[in-house]
Amino acid sequence: MTSPLSFTRRLALSAAAVLTLSASSVAWAQAPIVIKFSHVVAADTPKGKAAEHFAKKAAELTKGRVKVEVYANSTLYKDKEEMEALQLGAVQMLAPSLAKFGPLGVKEFEVFDLPFIFSSYESLHQVTNGASGKMLLSKLEPKGIRGLAYWDNGFKSFSLNAPIKAPADLKGKKMRIQSSKVLEEQMRALGSLPQVMAFSEVYQALQTGVVDGTENPISNLYTQKMHEVQKNLTLTEHGYLGYAVIVNKKFWDGLPADIRGQLEQAMAQSTTYANAIAKVENDTALAAVEKSGKTTIYKPTPAERLAFKKALVPVHQKMESRIGKDVIQSIYKDAGFSPDKL
């Protein structure tokens, strides 16, 4: 894996990880086990709130034997750093977006990036709560990562400084995406120019014209103030953005069994909480964007939405060789999706 971190930074992370592991067996007897939970979005997003909820539940269920320290908004690590920091043991827990696992070498996760594959939260949860979801999480273990849960954020919509009513309106536009070959192909299908960029850099890039637009769940758009530099938002809801809560496998397996069980309970409760608030938070954010008066919100007609589907669903077949046809078909079955029935 090509590292985004400098050699000096890698040495520092490795040293921190060694010190953490060597001290842990002694520290467990005298002090709380510290879990550093890093993420890149604002504290008042669905993920941010769920992370704080997990920290609270972990402390309650372990009776103070575990202390979860939450670092929001890229204050500890940025998008490109956090996965390696987890693998090195310098941070114990992350909740990266599912698109982050493709660059790690687990390309099957990019099935979640396929446009219009989920018609609702219900169809999505048939996957994340079922056998397909567990199968995908198990593929992280050879990377030194244990997958604990899926957390929703929401469905993505396009924003731009020009009106968006048809796929052609995105032609030639520089659109920020996460690092995902599926999302690159999605933008190319629209004639857009995909620009991979860290989440923390997007506001400034939009403000200065480095990129023209983006795709986000509304809670991300609002909490990062992107609506202040995007005049138009069209509620395409074309793609899903969710997270996998993951931990360093060596750290997790080294925890006392009773502590691990209590943390699993805390995670189960936090997952229920996270997924319950995701839609509410996005609806609230949409109302706030509308109230701000800075962004014109447009809801596509059924015919306009169908035009976006017809433009984007062919991406599924193009990505079969990368994701795996069997994985895509498994998700189709669980989600109740058929590309032939648009």
mmCIF file of C-alpha atoms in Angstrom:
data_model
loop_
_atom_site.group_PDB
_atom_site.id
_atom_site.type_symbol
_atom_site.label_atom_id
_atom_site.label_comp_id
_atom_site.label_asym_id
_atom_site.label_seq_id
_atom_site.Cartn_x
_atom_site.Cartn_y
_atom_site.Cartn_z
ATOM 1 C CA MET A 1 0.000 0.000 0.000
ATOM 2 C CA THR A 2 1.385 3.415 -0.925
ATOM 3 C CA SER A 3 1.535 5.440 2.261
ATOM 4 C CA PRO A 4 0.241 9.014 2.411
ATOM 5 C CA LEU A 5 2.334 9.567 5.520
ATOM 6 C CA SER A 6 5.941 10.712 5.595
ATOM 7 C CA PHE A 7 8.648 8.319 6.793
ATOM 8 C CA THR A 8 9.126 10.400 9.950
ATOM 9 C CA ARG A 9 5.383 10.404 10.608
ATOM 10 C CA ARG A 10 5.262 6.634 10.139
ATOM 11 C CA LEU A 11 8.074 6.145 12.643
ATOM 12 C CA ALA A 12 6.263 8.329 15.163
ATOM 13 C CA LEU A 13 3.024 6.401 14.697
ATOM 14 C CA SER A 14 4.797 3.060 15.002
ATOM 15 C CA ALA A 15 6.545 4.170 18.172
ATOM 16 C CA ALA A 16 3.254 5.371 19.632
ATOM 17 C CA ALA A 17 1.642 2.044 18.806
ATOM 18 C CA VAL A 18 4.461 0.041 20.450
ATOM 19 C CA LEU A 19 4.298 2.173 23.583
ATOM 20 C CA THR A 20 0.519 1.793 23.719
ATOM 21 C CA LEU A 21 0.639 -1.995 23.384
ATOM 22 C CA SER A 22 3.555 -2.484 25.798
ATOM 23 C CA ALA A 23 1.926 -0.370 28.464
ATOM 24 C CA SER A 24 -1.577 -1.700 28.014
ATOM 25 C CA SER A 25 -1.326 -4.884 30.057
ATOM 26 C CA VAL A 26 -0.086 -2.891 33.036
ATOM 27 C CA ALA A 27 -2.456 0.030 32.491
ATOM 28 C CA TRP A 28 -5.589 -2.140 32.396
ATOM 29 C CA ALA A 29 -5.190 -2.947 36.090
ATOM 30 C CA GLN A 30 -4.777 0.673 37.216
ATOM 31 C CA ALA A 31 -6.420 3.003 34.700
ATOM 32 C CA PRO A 32 -9.200 2.994 32.128
ATOM 33 C CA ILE A 33 -8.470 1.526 28.719
ATOM 34 C CA VAL A 34 -8.359 4.448 26.313
ATOM 35 C CA ILE A 35 -9.878 4.077 22.859
ATOM 36 C CA LYS A 36 -9.086 6.918 20.496
ATOM 37 C CA PHE A 37 -11.983 7.266 18.070
ATOM 38 C CA SER A 38 -11.086 9.520 15.151
ATOM 39 C CA HIS A 39 -13.402 10.776 12.425
ATOM 40 C CA VAL A 40 -13.431 13.503 9.778
ATOM 41 C CA VAL A 41 -16.892 15.076 10.020
ATOM 42 C CA ALA A 42 -18.365 17.629 12.400
ATOM 43 C CA ALA A 43 -19.466 16.635 15.888
ATOM 44 C CA ASP A 44 -23.076 17.581 15.140
ATOM 45 C CA THR A 45 -23.484 15.194 12.178
ATOM 46 C CA PRO A 46 -25.142 11.770 12.540
ATOM 47 C CA LYS A 47 -21.712 10.100 12.744
ATOM 48 C CA GLY A 48 -20.398 12.670 15.186
ATOM 49 C CA LYS A 49 -23.374 12.257 17.486
ATOM 50 C CA ALA A 50 -23.236 8.463 17.249
ATOM 51 C CA ALA A 51 -19.534 8.454 18.171
ATOM 52 C CA GLU A 52 -20.279 10.504 21.290
ATOM 53 C CA HIS A 53 -23.180 8.174 22.095
ATOM 54 C CA PHE A 54 -20.833 5.191 21.859
ATOM 55 C CA ALA A 55 -18.333 6.899 24.171
ATOM 56 C CA LYS A 56 -21.078 7.439 26.735
ATOM 57 C CA LYS A 57 -22.437 3.889 26.478
ATOM 58 C CA ALA A 58 -18.937 2.370 26.624
ATOM 59 C CA ALA A 59 -18.238 4.207 29.889
ATOM 60 C CA GLU A 60 -21.610 3.165 31.338
ATOM 61 C CA LEU A 61 -21.506 -0.509 30.384
ATOM 62 C CA THR A 62 -17.869 -1.036 31.404
ATOM 63 C CA LYS A 63 -18.422 0.972 34.606
ATOM 64 C CA GLY A 64 -15.605 3.335 33.718
ATOM 65 C CA ARG A 65 -13.078 0.668 32.724
ATOM 66 C CA VAL A 66 -13.037 2.071 29.174
ATOM 67 C CA LYS A 67 -12.676 5.704 28.173
ATOM 68 C CA VAL A 68 -13.466 6.544 24.543
ATOM 69 C CA GLU A 69 -11.855 9.778 23.354
ATOM 70 C CA VAL A 70 -13.625 11.122 20.261
ATOM 71 C CA TYR A 71 -11.673 13.320 17.862
ATOM 72 C CA ALA A 72 -14.051 14.948 15.366
ATOM 73 C CA ASN A 73 -13.591 17.038 12.236
ATOM 74 C CA SER A 74 -10.142 15.681 11.232
ATOM 75 C CA THR A 75 -8.552 17.066 14.403
ATOM 76 C CA LEU A 76 -6.462 13.910 14.845
ATOM 77 C CA TYR A 77 -6.100 12.490 11.340
ATOM 78 C CA LYS A 78 -7.313 13.500 7.901
ATOM 79 C CA ASP A 79 -9.011 11.236 5.370
ATOM 80 C CA LYS A 80 -5.786 9.979 3.824
ATOM 81 C CA GLU A 81 -4.005 9.370 7.136
ATOM 82 C CA GLU A 82 -6.521 7.742 9.405
ATOM 83 C CA MET A 83 -6.643 4.239 7.931
ATOM 84 C CA GLU A 84 -2.896 3.752 8.166
ATOM 85 C CA ALA A 85 -2.896 5.219 11.664
ATOM 86 C CA LEU A 86 -5.452 2.555 12.643
ATOM 87 C CA GLN A 87 -3.434 -0.265 11.083
ATOM 88 C CA LEU A 88 -0.322 0.919 12.927
ATOM 89 C CA GLY A 89 -2.248 1.063 16.203
ATOM 90 C CA ALA A 90 -1.799 4.802 16.773
ATOM 91 C CA VAL A 91 -5.584 5.147 16.896
ATOM 92 C CA GLN A 92 -7.922 2.347 17.886
ATOM 93 C CA MET A 93 -11.260 3.140 16.235
ATOM 94 C CA LEU A 94 -12.537 4.846 13.090
ATOM 95 C CA ALA A 95 -15.805 5.168 11.219
ATOM 96 C CA PRO A 96 -14.650 5.805 7.642
ATOM 97 C CA SER A 97 -17.057 6.045 4.762
ATOM 98 C CA LEU A 98 -17.444 2.758 2.926
ATOM 99 C CA ALA A 99 -15.677 4.185 -0.128
ATOM 100 C CA LYS A 100 -12.416 4.209 1.841
ATOM 101 C CA PHE A 101 -12.007 0.436 1.663
ATOM 102 C CA GLY A 102 -11.487 0.277 -2.094
ATOM 103 C CA PRO A 103 -8.102 2.045 -1.928
ATOM 104 C CA LEU A 104 -7.225 -0.305 0.952
ATOM 105 C CA GLY A 105 -7.605 -3.216 -1.448
ATOM 106 C CA VAL A 106 -11.060 -4.418 -0.412
ATOM 107 C CA LYS A 107 -12.805 -3.388 -3.614
ATOM 108 C CA GLU A 108 -16.024 -5.228 -2.825
ATOM 109 C CA PHE A 109 -17.076 -2.366 -0.528
ATOM 110 C CA GLU A 110 -17.431 -0.115 -3.550
ATOM 111 C CA VAL A 111 -20.733 -1.885 -4.214
ATOM 112 C CA PHE A 112 -22.196 0.670 -1.767
ATOM 113 C CA ASP A 113 -21.139 3.456 -4.156
ATOM 114 C CA LEU A 114 -23.169 2.132 -7.079
ATOM 115 C CA PRO A 115 -25.751 4.790 -7.983
ATOM 116 C CA PHE A 116 -29.425 4.137 -7.206
ATOM 117 C CA ILE A 117 -28.759 0.602 -5.881
ATOM 118 C CA PHE A 118 -30.767 1.307 -2.696
ATOM 119 C CA SER A 119 -34.292 2.630 -3.037
ATOM 120 C CA SER A 120 -34.810 3.303 0.672
ATOM 121 C CA TYR A 121 -33.307 2.835 4.124
ATOM 122 C CA GLU A 122 -35.297 -0.396 4.366
ATOM 123 C CA SER A 123 -33.654 -1.891 1.285
ATOM 124 C CA LEU A 124 -30.266 -0.706 2.530
ATOM 125 C CA HIS A 125 -30.699 -2.333 5.939
ATOM 126 C CA GLN A 126 -31.574 -5.634 4.291
ATOM 127 C CA VAL A 127 -27.916 -5.568 3.230
ATOM 128 C CA THR A 128 -26.137 -3.997 6.210
ATOM 129 C CA ASN A 129 -28.013 -6.121 8.760
ATOM 130 C CA GLY A 130 -27.786 -9.311 6.723
ATOM 131 C CA ALA A 131 -25.356 -11.939 5.513
ATOM 132 C CA SER A 132 -23.955 -9.769 2.712
ATOM 133 C CA GLY A 133 -23.012 -7.039 5.158
ATOM 134 C CA LYS A 134 -21.262 -9.481 7.491
ATOM 135 C CA MET A 135 -19.441 -11.072 4.559
ATOM 136 C CA LEU A 136 -18.035 -7.718 3.506
ATOM 137 C CA LEU A 137 -16.867 -6.815 7.008
ATOM 138 C CA SER A 138 -15.039 -10.147 7.277
ATOM 139 C CA LYS A 139 -12.895 -9.179 4.273
ATOM 140 C CA LEU A 140 -11.212 -6.483 6.398
ATOM 141 C CA GLU A 141 -9.618 -8.955 8.824
ATOM 142 C CA PRO A 142 -6.552 -9.772 6.661
ATOM 143 C CA LYS A 143 -5.817 -6.019 6.739
ATOM 144 C CA GLY A 144 -5.588 -6.065 10.533
ATOM 145 C CA ILE A 145 -9.043 -4.516 10.884
ATOM 146 C CA ARG A 146 -12.165 -5.774 12.658
ATOM 147 C CA GLY A 147 -15.480 -4.439 11.379
ATOM 148 C CA LEU A 148 -18.033 -3.866 14.117
ATOM 149 C CA ALA A 149 -21.050 -2.172 12.548
ATOM 150 C CA TYR A 150 -22.504 -0.088 9.745
ATOM 151 C CA TRP A 151 -23.733 3.424 10.482
ATOM 152 C CA ASP A 152 -25.956 5.379 8.128
ATOM 153 C CA ASN A 153 -25.377 8.920 7.070
ATOM 154 C CA GLY A 154 -27.838 9.300 4.254
ATOM 155 C CA PHE A 155 -28.466 9.570 0.557
ATOM 156 C CA LYS A 156 -26.359 11.934 -1.524
ATOM 157 C CA SER A 157 -27.542 14.770 -3.728
ATOM 158 C CA PHE A 158 -25.704 16.958 -6.219
ATOM 159 C CA SER A 159 -24.826 20.596 -5.563
ATOM 160 C CA LEU A 160 -23.441 23.174 -7.970
ATOM 161 C CA ASN A 161 -23.457 26.908 -8.641
ATOM 162 C CA ALA A 162 -25.738 26.312 -11.630
ATOM 163 C CA PRO A 163 -29.180 24.666 -11.776
ATOM 164 C CA ILE A 164 -29.214 20.851 -12.019
ATOM 165 C CA LYS A 165 -32.300 19.397 -13.677
ATOM 166 C CA ALA A 166 -30.792 16.879 -16.090
ATOM 167 C CA PRO A 167 -27.618 14.777 -16.364
ATOM 168 C CA ALA A 168 -26.351 17.160 -19.059
ATOM 169 C CA ASP A 169 -26.225 19.983 -16.486
ATOM 170 C CA LEU A 170 -23.213 18.282 -14.887
ATOM 171 C CA LYS A 171 -21.273 17.899 -18.110
ATOM 172 C CA GLY A 172 -17.795 19.417 -17.916
ATOM 173 C CA LYS A 173 -18.149 20.297 -14.232
ATOM 174 C CA LYS A 174 -15.339 19.524 -11.785
ATOM 175 C CA MET A 175 -17.042 17.425 -9.122
ATOM 176 C CA ARG A 176 -15.418 16.486 -5.819
ATOM 177 C CA ILE A 177 -15.627 12.797 -4.932
ATOM 178 C CA GLN A 178 -14.173 10.425 -2.404
ATOM 179 C CA SER A 179 -11.466 8.080 -3.606
ATOM 180 C CA SER A 180 -13.581 5.455 -5.349
ATOM 181 C CA LYS A 181 -13.320 4.030 -8.852
ATOM 182 C CA VAL A 182 -17.092 3.633 -8.865
ATOM 183 C CA LEU A 183 -17.615 7.312 -8.104
ATOM 184 C CA GLU A 184 -15.071 8.226 -10.773
ATOM 185 C CA GLU A 185 -17.031 6.177 -13.303
ATOM 186 C CA GLN A 186 -20.297 7.681 -12.056
ATOM 187 C CA MET A 187 -19.048 11.210 -12.748
ATOM 188 C CA ARG A 188 -17.661 10.238 -16.136
ATOM 189 C CA ALA A 189 -21.060 8.769 -17.040
ATOM 190 C CA LEU A 190 -22.443 12.268 -16.503
ATOM 191 C CA GLY A 191 -19.642 13.892 -18.482
ATOM 192 C CA SER A 192 -18.236 15.440 -15.285
ATOM 193 C CA LEU A 193 -14.587 15.682 -14.250
ATOM 194 C CA PRO A 194 -14.105 13.709 -11.001
ATOM 195 C CA GLN A 195 -11.784 15.343 -8.460
ATOM 196 C CA VAL A 196 -10.657 13.186 -5.515
ATOM 197 C CA MET A 197 -10.230 15.389 -2.457
ATOM 198 C CA ALA A 198 -10.115 15.079 1.345
ATOM 199 C CA PHE A 199 -13.402 16.014 2.987
ATOM 200 C CA SER A 200 -11.785 18.710 5.132
ATOM 201 C CA GLU A 201 -10.586 20.535 2.004
ATOM 202 C CA VAL A 202 -13.887 20.689 0.124
ATOM 203 C CA TYR A 203 -15.303 23.978 1.452
ATOM 204 C CA GLN A 204 -12.241 25.970 0.452
ATOM 205 C CA ALA A 205 -12.062 24.196 -2.913
ATOM 206 C CA LEU A 206 -15.675 25.147 -3.630
ATOM 207 C CA GLN A 207 -15.090 28.689 -2.421
ATOM 208 C CA THR A 208 -12.060 29.206 -4.661
ATOM 209 C CA GLY A 209 -13.423 27.359 -7.691
ATOM 210 C CA VAL A 210 -10.933 24.497 -7.559
ATOM 211 C CA VAL A 211 -14.022 22.308 -7.874
ATOM 212 C CA ASP A 212 -17.460 23.311 -9.145
ATOM 213 C CA GLY A 213 -19.668 21.008 -7.159
ATOM 214 C CA THR A 214 -20.025 17.974 -4.992
ATOM 215 C CA GLU A 215 -22.321 15.159 -3.855
ATOM 216 C CA ASN A 216 -23.235 14.841 -0.205
ATOM 217 C CA PRO A 217 -25.938 13.858 2.225
ATOM 218 C CA ILE A 218 -27.533 17.117 3.322
ATOM 219 C CA SER A 219 -26.192 16.895 6.890
ATOM 220 C CA ASN A 220 -22.611 16.951 5.559
ATOM 221 C CA LEU A 221 -23.383 19.779 3.156
ATOM 222 C CA TYR A 222 -24.900 21.879 5.935
ATOM 223 C CA THR A 223 -22.526 21.183 8.821
ATOM 224 C CA GLN A 224 -19.499 21.894 6.622
ATOM 225 C CA LYS A 225 -21.210 25.113 5.420
ATOM 226 C CA MET A 226 -20.904 24.031 1.788
ATOM 227 C CA HIS A 227 -24.348 25.494 1.138
ATOM 228 C CA GLU A 228 -22.758 28.913 1.609
ATOM 229 C CA VAL A 229 -20.639 28.345 -1.510
ATOM 230 C CA GLN A 230 -23.110 26.305 -3.570
ATOM 231 C CA LYS A 231 -26.073 28.127 -5.089
ATOM 232 C CA ASN A 232 -28.020 25.062 -6.199
ATOM 233 C CA LEU A 233 -28.898 21.726 -4.626
ATOM 234 C CA THR A 234 -30.899 19.081 -6.473
ATOM 235 C CA LEU A 235 -32.351 16.247 -4.400
ATOM 236 C CA THR A 236 -31.280 13.403 -6.661
ATOM 237 C CA GLU A 237 -30.607 11.033 -3.725
ATOM 238 C CA HIS A 238 -28.656 9.012 -6.252
ATOM 239 C CA GLY A 239 -26.139 7.389 -3.946
ATOM 240 C CA TYR A 240 -25.684 6.196 -0.399
ATOM 241 C CA LEU A 241 -23.079 7.406 2.058
ATOM 242 C CA GLY A 242 -22.541 5.248 5.092
ATOM 243 C CA TYR A 243 -19.772 4.215 7.407
ATOM 244 C CA ALA A 244 -18.245 1.085 8.849
ATOM 245 C CA VAL A 245 -17.152 1.339 12.452
ATOM 246 C CA ILE A 246 -13.807 -0.444 12.601
ATOM 247 C CA VAL A 247 -11.124 -1.177 15.169
ATOM 248 C CA ASN A 248 -7.513 -2.263 15.143
ATOM 249 C CA LYS A 249 -7.864 -6.068 15.235
ATOM 250 C CA LYS A 250 -4.815 -6.695 17.430
ATOM 251 C CA PHE A 251 -6.036 -4.160 19.977
ATOM 252 C CA TRP A 252 -9.594 -5.550 19.931
ATOM 253 C CA ASP A 253 -8.552 -9.175 20.242
ATOM 254 C CA GLY A 254 -6.246 -8.240 23.141
ATOM 255 C CA LEU A 255 -9.052 -6.776 25.252
ATOM 256 C CA PRO A 256 -10.392 -8.803 28.190
ATOM 257 C CA ALA A 257 -13.355 -10.869 27.007
ATOM 258 C CA ASP A 258 -15.844 -9.217 29.366
ATOM 259 C CA ILE A 259 -14.786 -5.729 28.258
ATOM 260 C CA ARG A 260 -15.057 -6.718 24.604
ATOM 261 C CA GLY A 261 -18.578 -8.037 25.197
ATOM 262 C CA GLN A 262 -19.630 -4.831 26.939
ATOM 263 C CA LEU A 263 -18.221 -2.750 24.088
ATOM 264 C CA GLU A 264 -20.131 -4.885 21.584
ATOM 265 C CA GLN A 265 -23.318 -4.081 23.520
ATOM 266 C CA ALA A 266 -22.418 -0.392 23.481
ATOM 267 C CA MET A 267 -21.830 -0.578 19.731
ATOM 268 C CA ALA A 268 -25.157 -2.340 19.104
ATOM 269 C CA GLN A 269 -27.006 0.357 21.055
ATOM 270 C CA SER A 270 -25.070 3.121 19.300
ATOM 271 C CA THR A 271 -25.800 1.619 15.889
ATOM 272 C CA THR A 272 -29.536 1.649 16.602
ATOM 273 C CA TYR A 273 -29.177 5.267 17.704
ATOM 274 C CA ALA A 274 -27.024 6.261 14.710
ATOM 275 C CA ASN A 275 -29.383 4.820 12.138
ATOM 276 C CA ALA A 276 -32.462 6.264 13.849
ATOM 277 C CA ILE A 277 -31.134 9.811 13.773
ATOM 278 C CA ALA A 278 -29.591 9.778 10.282
ATOM 279 C CA LYS A 279 -32.782 10.595 8.370
ATOM 280 C CA VAL A 280 -33.937 13.054 11.032
ATOM 281 C CA GLU A 281 -30.611 14.891 10.913
ATOM 282 C CA ASN A 282 -30.683 15.104 7.123
ATOM 283 C CA ASP A 283 -34.270 16.374 7.115
ATOM 284 C CA THR A 284 -33.358 18.980 9.730
ATOM 285 C CA ALA A 285 -30.285 20.023 7.755
ATOM 286 C CA LEU A 286 -32.357 20.374 4.580
ATOM 287 C CA ALA A 287 -34.759 22.708 6.383
ATOM 288 C CA ALA A 288 -31.792 24.732 7.666
ATOM 289 C CA VAL A 289 -30.282 25.011 4.176
ATOM 290 C CA GLU A 290 -33.632 26.215 2.837
ATOM 291 C CA LYS A 291 -34.010 28.703 5.685
ATOM 292 C CA SER A 292 -30.530 30.122 5.033
ATOM 293 C CA GLY A 293 -31.668 31.414 1.658
ATOM 294 C CA LYS A 294 -28.190 30.827 0.249
ATOM 295 C CA THR A 295 -29.049 27.744 -1.814
ATOM 296 C CA THR A 296 -31.926 27.028 -4.174
ATOM 297 C CA ILE A 297 -33.282 23.526 -3.512
ATOM 298 C CA TYR A 298 -34.828 21.618 -6.403
ATOM 299 C CA LYS A 299 -36.736 18.336 -6.254
ATOM 300 C CA PRO A 300 -36.613 16.459 -9.577
ATOM 301 C CA THR A 301 -39.826 15.319 -11.211
ATOM 302 C CA PRO A 302 -40.273 11.536 -11.651
ATOM 303 C CA ALA A 303 -39.247 11.909 -15.301
ATOM 304 C CA GLU A 304 -36.119 13.892 -14.386
ATOM 305 C CA ARG A 305 -35.173 11.349 -11.733
ATOM 306 C CA LEU A 306 -35.622 8.536 -14.253
ATOM 307 C CA ALA A 307 -33.258 10.347 -16.627
ATOM 308 C CA PHE A 308 -30.572 10.359 -13.926
ATOM 309 C CA LYS A 309 -31.179 6.650 -13.269
ATOM 310 C CA LYS A 310 -30.846 5.754 -16.929
ATOM 311 C CA ALA A 311 -27.621 7.750 -17.153
ATOM 312 C CA LEU A 312 -26.070 6.214 -14.045
ATOM 313 C CA VAL A 313 -27.261 2.604 -13.663
ATOM 314 C CA PRO A 314 -25.007 1.415 -16.558
ATOM 315 C CA VAL A 315 -22.132 2.115 -14.162
ATOM 316 C CA HIS A 316 -23.128 -1.096 -12.330
ATOM 317 C CA GLN A 317 -22.204 -3.330 -15.264
ATOM 318 C CA LYS A 318 -18.989 -1.433 -15.951
ATOM 319 C CA MET A 319 -17.869 -2.042 -12.371
ATOM 320 C CA GLU A 320 -18.565 -5.796 -12.312
ATOM 321 C CA SER A 321 -14.951 -6.676 -13.079
ATOM 322 C CA ARG A 322 -13.734 -4.514 -10.198
ATOM 323 C CA ILE A 323 -16.297 -5.265 -7.480
ATOM 324 C CA GLY A 324 -17.248 -8.789 -8.526
ATOM 325 C CA LYS A 325 -20.440 -9.758 -10.315
ATOM 326 C CA ASP A 326 -21.335 -12.189 -7.522
ATOM 327 C CA VAL A 327 -21.083 -9.424 -4.901
ATOM 328 C CA ILE A 328 -23.261 -7.083 -6.954
ATOM 329 C CA GLN A 329 -25.860 -9.796 -7.540
ATOM 330 C CA SER A 330 -25.890 -10.602 -3.815
ATOM 331 C CA ILE A 331 -26.604 -6.957 -3.010
ATOM 332 C CA TYR A 332 -29.274 -6.788 -5.728
ATOM 333 C CA LYS A 333 -31.007 -9.758 -4.133
ATOM 334 C CA ASP A 334 -30.876 -8.418 -0.580
ATOM 335 C CA ALA A 335 -31.815 -4.850 -1.571
ATOM 336 C CA GLY A 336 -34.546 -5.905 -3.987
ATOM 337 C CA PHE A 337 -32.996 -4.024 -6.895
ATOM 338 C CA SER A 338 -33.246 -4.915 -10.574
ATOM 339 C CA PRO A 339 -31.510 -2.781 -13.226
ATOM 340 C CA ASP A 340 -34.064 -4.025 -15.751
ATOM 341 C CA LYS A 341 -36.960 -2.488 -13.824
ATOM 342 C CA LEU A 342 -36.244 1.219 -13.676
#
